[in-house]
Amino acid sequence: MSSPTDARYSPQAIEAKWQTAWDAAEVFKARRDPARPKYYVLEMFPYPSGRIHMGHVRNYTMGDVVARYKAAQGFSVLHPMGWDAFGMPAENAAMEQGGHPKDWTYGNIAVMRDQMKPLGLSIDWSREFATCDPEYYGQQQAMFIDMLEAGLVYRKNAVVNWDPVDMTVLANEQVIDGKGWRSGAEVERRELTQWFFKISDYSEELLEALDGLENWPEKVRLMQRNWIGQSRGLQFAFSTIDAPEGFDRIEVYTTRPDTLLGVSFVAVSPDHPLAKQLERHDAEVAAFVADCRKIGTTEEALEKAEKKGFDTGIRVRHPFNNELELPVYIANFILMDYGTGAIFGCPAHDQRDLDFARKYGLPHPDVFFALDKDEPVETLAFVPPKTERVRYLRGFAGEEIQTGEQAVEAAIAFCESQGVGHGVTKYRLRDWGLSRQRYWGCPIPIVHCETCGVVPEAKANLPICLPDDVSFDQPGNPLDRHPTWTRCTCPKCGASARRETDTMDTFVDSSWYYARFTSPRAPTPTEREEADYWMNVDQYIGGIEHAILHLLYSRFFARAMVKTGHLPESAKEPFDALFTQGMVTHEIYTTRDDKGRAIYHLPEDVEDGKLKATGEPVRIIPSAKMSKSKKNVVDPVNIISAYGADTARWFVMSDSPPERDVEWTSAGAEAAFKHLARVWALSERIAEMEEGAPSEADTDLMRAMHTAIADVTKSIENFAFNKAIAELYAFNNTLSRSTASGAAQKTAMRVFAQLMAPMVPHLAEDIWARQGGAGLVAQAPWPKADPAMLVQDTITLPIQINGKRRSEIEVPADLAKEEVEKLALADDAVVRALEGRAPKKLIVVPGRIVNVVI
RNA sequence: GCGGGUGUGGCGGAAUGGUAGACGCGAGGGUCUCAAACACCCUUUCCGCAAGGAGUGUCGGUUCGACUCCGACCACCCGCACCA
């Protein structure tokens, strides 16, 4: 080996050096430059949990590859970073360890920023903010007031999880098996008056606009489509018999009015006004309803719970058959939030209704049969797709064969003509409840005045800052029991009044941060010129777990910002392209506390299945998404200090395709480091070479180089970073074995550095400089592949016999089909297989394959 | 329970309906070395000495040809509106 003894790849020195150089040149500062096209790359900003983990490294490296690649393509790039800093963990930490959520949060941010910076991400740190900065949430309060005035905010009652021992509202994740996570008390459903955003005003628009999001994954659009849940159905009222006063009618909504003649019962939600009315005077009803309210507030809990009903004794008349009286049940699986909170049951064609009917001995008359069968329903409901043709026995037009869809429309038309209800379009999407009875969130800028009622704060008084003097030694919302903070003046009449103590859902914070990044220090939520230039986000990158809520709320919020004048009309769909990366998974380690509840432990605190500190054995739960609450997070800091940031970046981008989950393993990090060290050594060797005389090997190397440019470029464009890396490996193999002249190898090495720069920017920068590249590789234009160098003269055509590969032939790339056929038929394997017969069929796919069918 | 997704060697994975296993890891063999590390070369889907055969979660279908498209099933993952 000719390399000098001191020549060694030392990332620590290289990385610090180039990060300093980038900072000095302000390479990553986003500049509004009307002369250049802009590109806005955004990764979902992190929650400051305390330390970065491999999921962050993977997520932010992906964005960085895109940002650096686009910069090389000549775009003016905006690539910012901030912190989704409000939320429960800060309050939990305050309760567990003492201290203040603010100190905990800002402390975590400082640590994580320090951990992130050595990664060498091309971020414009001058735009950084945290959502818990008063400068940020004050602007959010201003928008809340604007939205209130625009009719997009209102108050109504909604149910929450109530812990009767701790006297506090619980989040769904704090309810475990129906019990409070701290107190262990049975959780109750309780109604509170809460603030709501009118996202339902936009149901139809949010649904229709999904079609325009062509650069979003189809699965995300489908999930949102189903979540919004448009349905067409019939709404009508049953008239009641023996019902309490004011309940002479029960409104129901059904998507299957074609089954109205197969109805055998009516059921209402336990939260339905009728149930509430009966509950007041009937102990049995009260007991049943109370029982229903023990089921959690989640749809999942409701769906999984055993289906139960209570016969109220009330009857309704069938709208088309006065003789027929149907029982009215209160049923635990009916949602008050959907439709009218009341349904009719057609057991023959709905499994849940059938189970219910069988349980309570109700009939289940068939409405239609399959075309080829006429067996009455017994234990399995007959629920064919609505597009399938079936034979109606109890349709509105007698015995008729039609699809469910046709029958539904016909039924609606018939019912309307008879004056029984009307066809309506409904959505599953519910309004967005934003009230949280918690401290660490954006205060809702509202004042409750005895004379004026509910009054928005004056904008001049914003931001309404959270008070610092709070304690977390007792459960509940510290704002609610604060002695002075709640006292304020009514902005309307000047009388003394009480401040709203609810804070905002943290989803509000993350619904507009992308817009704030365009002018993070502005005295208004956004600045028109900046928003006009930078919006929309050209590429948004984040986890699939945000497919519905965060992304749907952001889409709504952008529209609300358009309506209130904070964003241009063109920004109502804020994310032009979306990429959902897979999650980084890891095993979970738990022990139990004295009450049997799970305590989670960090991987770094566990060794050989035992806690390092106490030796207590831990339970190992199979890999799951890395999450701060489960503490199954891996610390990348160790990898970076041992091998450098480029190794960490290279490793997380290689192997797994970015959209798929990856299980963290330390095995590959060493290998990634060795590879980068080999590349560095190769560059040293090439740098020492003489220029030399051109040879045929030069042409081969240049062909390989242009192929690499074309392949890597395409792979990065397609978000196939693992393939880009595989192609870089292949080019490395070619280059390191090349016998081309020094001049050619130097050229190839410089291009190699450019191609790997998005993934390993520090190493690329070092090689670029060593090979005499001009300026910084971070600012060099992306290389272009010469199409002439990609053309191949001869190709290998595989020959299949009956679809199985049996042979191959070398042919000129542009050989005529007839010639290929002749050559194929002359091939030994083909001659042997044909045994003198003619082939049944001969398929030649030019440039791809030949298939001989015998 | 409902909605969405994923499934390919020992491992991560590659493959516009056209040579299944690119590239990497690991493993085995070799060169170099006093030795080790590093580096380099070769082998590596399975069965078989070979010829050959089988093979992309399972079962079926469409096609000249299926990892790819369709249907059913199994397993795992994500979401289910107060985790972020």
Short mmCIF file of N, CA, C and O in Angstrom, two decimals, chain A residues 18 683-684 686-688 691 742-743 745-751 753-754 764-777 780:
data_model
loop_
_atom_site.label_atom_id
_atom_site.label_comp_id
_atom_site.label_asym_id
_atom_site.label_seq_id
_atom_site.Cartn_x
_atom_site.Cartn_y
_atom_site.Cartn_z
N TRP A 18 -16.13 20.99 8.24
CA TRP A 18 -17.06 21.40 7.17
C TRP A 18 -18.31 22.06 7.71
O TRP A 18 -18.88 22.94 7.07
N SER A 683 -10.16 7.85 -2.40
CA SER A 683 -9.97 9.23 -2.83
C SER A 683 -8.52 9.66 -2.63
O SER A 683 -7.93 10.31 -3.50
N GLU A 684 -7.94 9.28 -1.50
CA GLU A 684 -6.53 9.60 -1.25
C GLU A 684 -5.64 8.98 -2.33
O GLU A 684 -4.75 9.64 -2.88
N ILE A 686 -6.44 8.04 -5.36
CA ILE A 686 -6.65 8.66 -6.68
C ILE A 686 -6.02 10.04 -6.74
O ILE A 686 -5.44 10.44 -7.75
N ALA A 687 -6.10 10.77 -5.64
CA ALA A 687 -5.53 12.12 -5.61
C ALA A 687 -4.02 12.09 -5.87
O ALA A 687 -3.46 13.04 -6.42
N GLU A 688 -3.37 11.00 -5.49
CA GLU A 688 -1.91 10.90 -5.65
C GLU A 688 -1.52 10.45 -7.06
O GLU A 688 -0.34 10.45 -7.41
N GLU A 691 -1.70 12.17 -13.94
CA GLU A 691 -2.81 12.34 -14.88
C GLU A 691 -2.90 11.18 -15.86
O GLU A 691 -3.97 10.63 -16.09
N GLY A 742 -5.31 8.51 -14.46
CA GLY A 742 -5.51 9.32 -13.27
C GLY A 742 -6.50 10.44 -13.52
O GLY A 742 -7.37 10.73 -12.67
N ALA A 743 -6.41 11.07 -14.69
CA ALA A 743 -7.33 12.17 -15.00
C ALA A 743 -8.78 11.71 -14.96
O ALA A 743 -9.65 12.35 -14.37
N GLN A 745 -9.98 9.03 -13.44
CA GLN A 745 -10.35 8.60 -12.09
C GLN A 745 -10.64 9.80 -11.19
O GLN A 745 -11.54 9.76 -10.34
N LYS A 746 -9.87 10.88 -11.39
CA LYS A 746 -10.13 12.09 -10.59
C LYS A 746 -11.50 12.67 -10.93
O LYS A 746 -12.25 13.09 -10.04
N THR A 747 -11.81 12.72 -12.23
CA THR A 747 -13.14 13.19 -12.65
C THR A 747 -14.22 12.33 -12.02
O THR A 747 -15.20 12.83 -11.46
N ALA A 748 -14.03 11.02 -12.10
CA ALA A 748 -15.03 10.09 -11.56
C ALA A 748 -15.17 10.28 -10.05
O ALA A 748 -16.28 10.25 -9.51
N MET A 749 -14.07 10.50 -9.39
CA MET A 749 -14.10 10.65 -7.93
C MET A 749 -14.84 11.92 -7.53
O MET A 749 -15.58 11.93 -6.54
N ARG A 750 -14.64 12.99 -8.31
CA ARG A 750 -15.35 14.23 -8.01
C ARG A 750 -16.87 14.04 -8.17
O ARG A 750 -17.65 14.48 -7.33
N VAL A 751 -17.26 13.38 -9.24
CA VAL A 751 -18.69 13.13 -9.46
C VAL A 751 -19.23 12.20 -8.37
O VAL A 751 -20.33 12.39 -7.85
N ALA A 753 -18.23 12.07 -5.35
CA ALA A 753 -18.42 12.92 -4.16
C ALA A 753 -19.74 13.68 -4.27
O ALA A 753 -20.51 13.77 -3.30
N GLN A 754 -20.03 14.21 -5.45
CA GLN A 754 -21.28 14.96 -5.63
C GLN A 754 -22.50 14.07 -5.42
O GLN A 754 -23.47 14.48 -4.81
N ALA A 764 -18.18 13.94 1.55
CA ALA A 764 -18.21 14.41 0.17
C ALA A 764 -17.46 15.73 0.03
O ALA A 764 -16.70 15.93 -0.92
N GLU A 765 -17.66 16.60 0.99
CA GLU A 765 -17.00 17.90 0.98
C GLU A 765 -15.48 17.72 1.02
O GLU A 765 -14.72 18.38 0.29
N ASP A 766 -15.03 16.79 1.85
CA ASP A 766 -13.60 16.55 2.02
C ASP A 766 -12.98 15.99 0.75
O ASP A 766 -11.90 16.41 0.32
N ILE A 767 -13.68 15.06 0.14
CA ILE A 767 -13.18 14.45 -1.09
C ILE A 767 -13.17 15.49 -2.22
O ILE A 767 -12.22 15.60 -2.98
N TRP A 768 -14.25 16.24 -2.29
CA TRP A 768 -14.38 17.31 -3.30
C TRP A 768 -13.18 18.25 -3.24
O TRP A 768 -12.56 18.56 -4.27
N ALA A 769 -12.84 18.67 -2.06
CA ALA A 769 -11.71 19.58 -1.88
C ALA A 769 -10.40 18.88 -2.27
O ALA A 769 -9.55 19.46 -2.96
N ARG A 770 -10.25 17.64 -1.85
CA ARG A 770 -9.02 16.88 -2.13
C ARG A 770 -8.82 16.68 -3.63
O ARG A 770 -7.71 16.64 -4.12
N GLN A 771 -9.93 16.54 -4.37
CA GLN A 771 -9.86 16.29 -5.80
C GLN A 771 -9.90 17.59 -6.61
O GLN A 771 -10.11 17.57 -7.83
N GLY A 772 -9.76 18.71 -5.91
CA GLY A 772 -9.67 19.98 -6.62
C GLY A 772 -11.00 20.53 -7.10
O GLY A 772 -11.03 21.33 -8.05
N GLY A 773 -12.10 20.15 -6.46
CA GLY A 773 -13.40 20.72 -6.83
C GLY A 773 -13.45 22.19 -6.44
O GLY A 773 -12.84 22.60 -5.47
N ALA A 774 -14.19 22.97 -7.22
CA ALA A 774 -14.27 24.41 -6.97
C ALA A 774 -15.31 24.71 -5.90
O ALA A 774 -16.43 24.21 -5.96
N GLY A 775 -14.95 25.51 -4.91
CA GLY A 775 -15.90 25.92 -3.87
C GLY A 775 -16.35 24.75 -3.02
O GLY A 775 -15.62 23.78 -2.83
N LEU A 776 -17.59 24.85 -2.52
CA LEU A 776 -18.15 23.80 -1.68
C LEU A 776 -19.00 22.87 -2.54
O LEU A 776 -19.75 23.33 -3.41
N VAL A 777 -18.92 21.57 -2.26
CA VAL A 777 -19.78 20.64 -2.99
C VAL A 777 -21.24 20.92 -2.65
O VAL A 777 -22.15 20.68 -3.45
N ALA A 780 -22.29 23.17 -5.30
CA ALA A 780 -21.98 22.81 -6.69
C ALA A 780 -23.24 22.31 -7.39
O ALA A 780 -24.08 21.67 -6.77
#
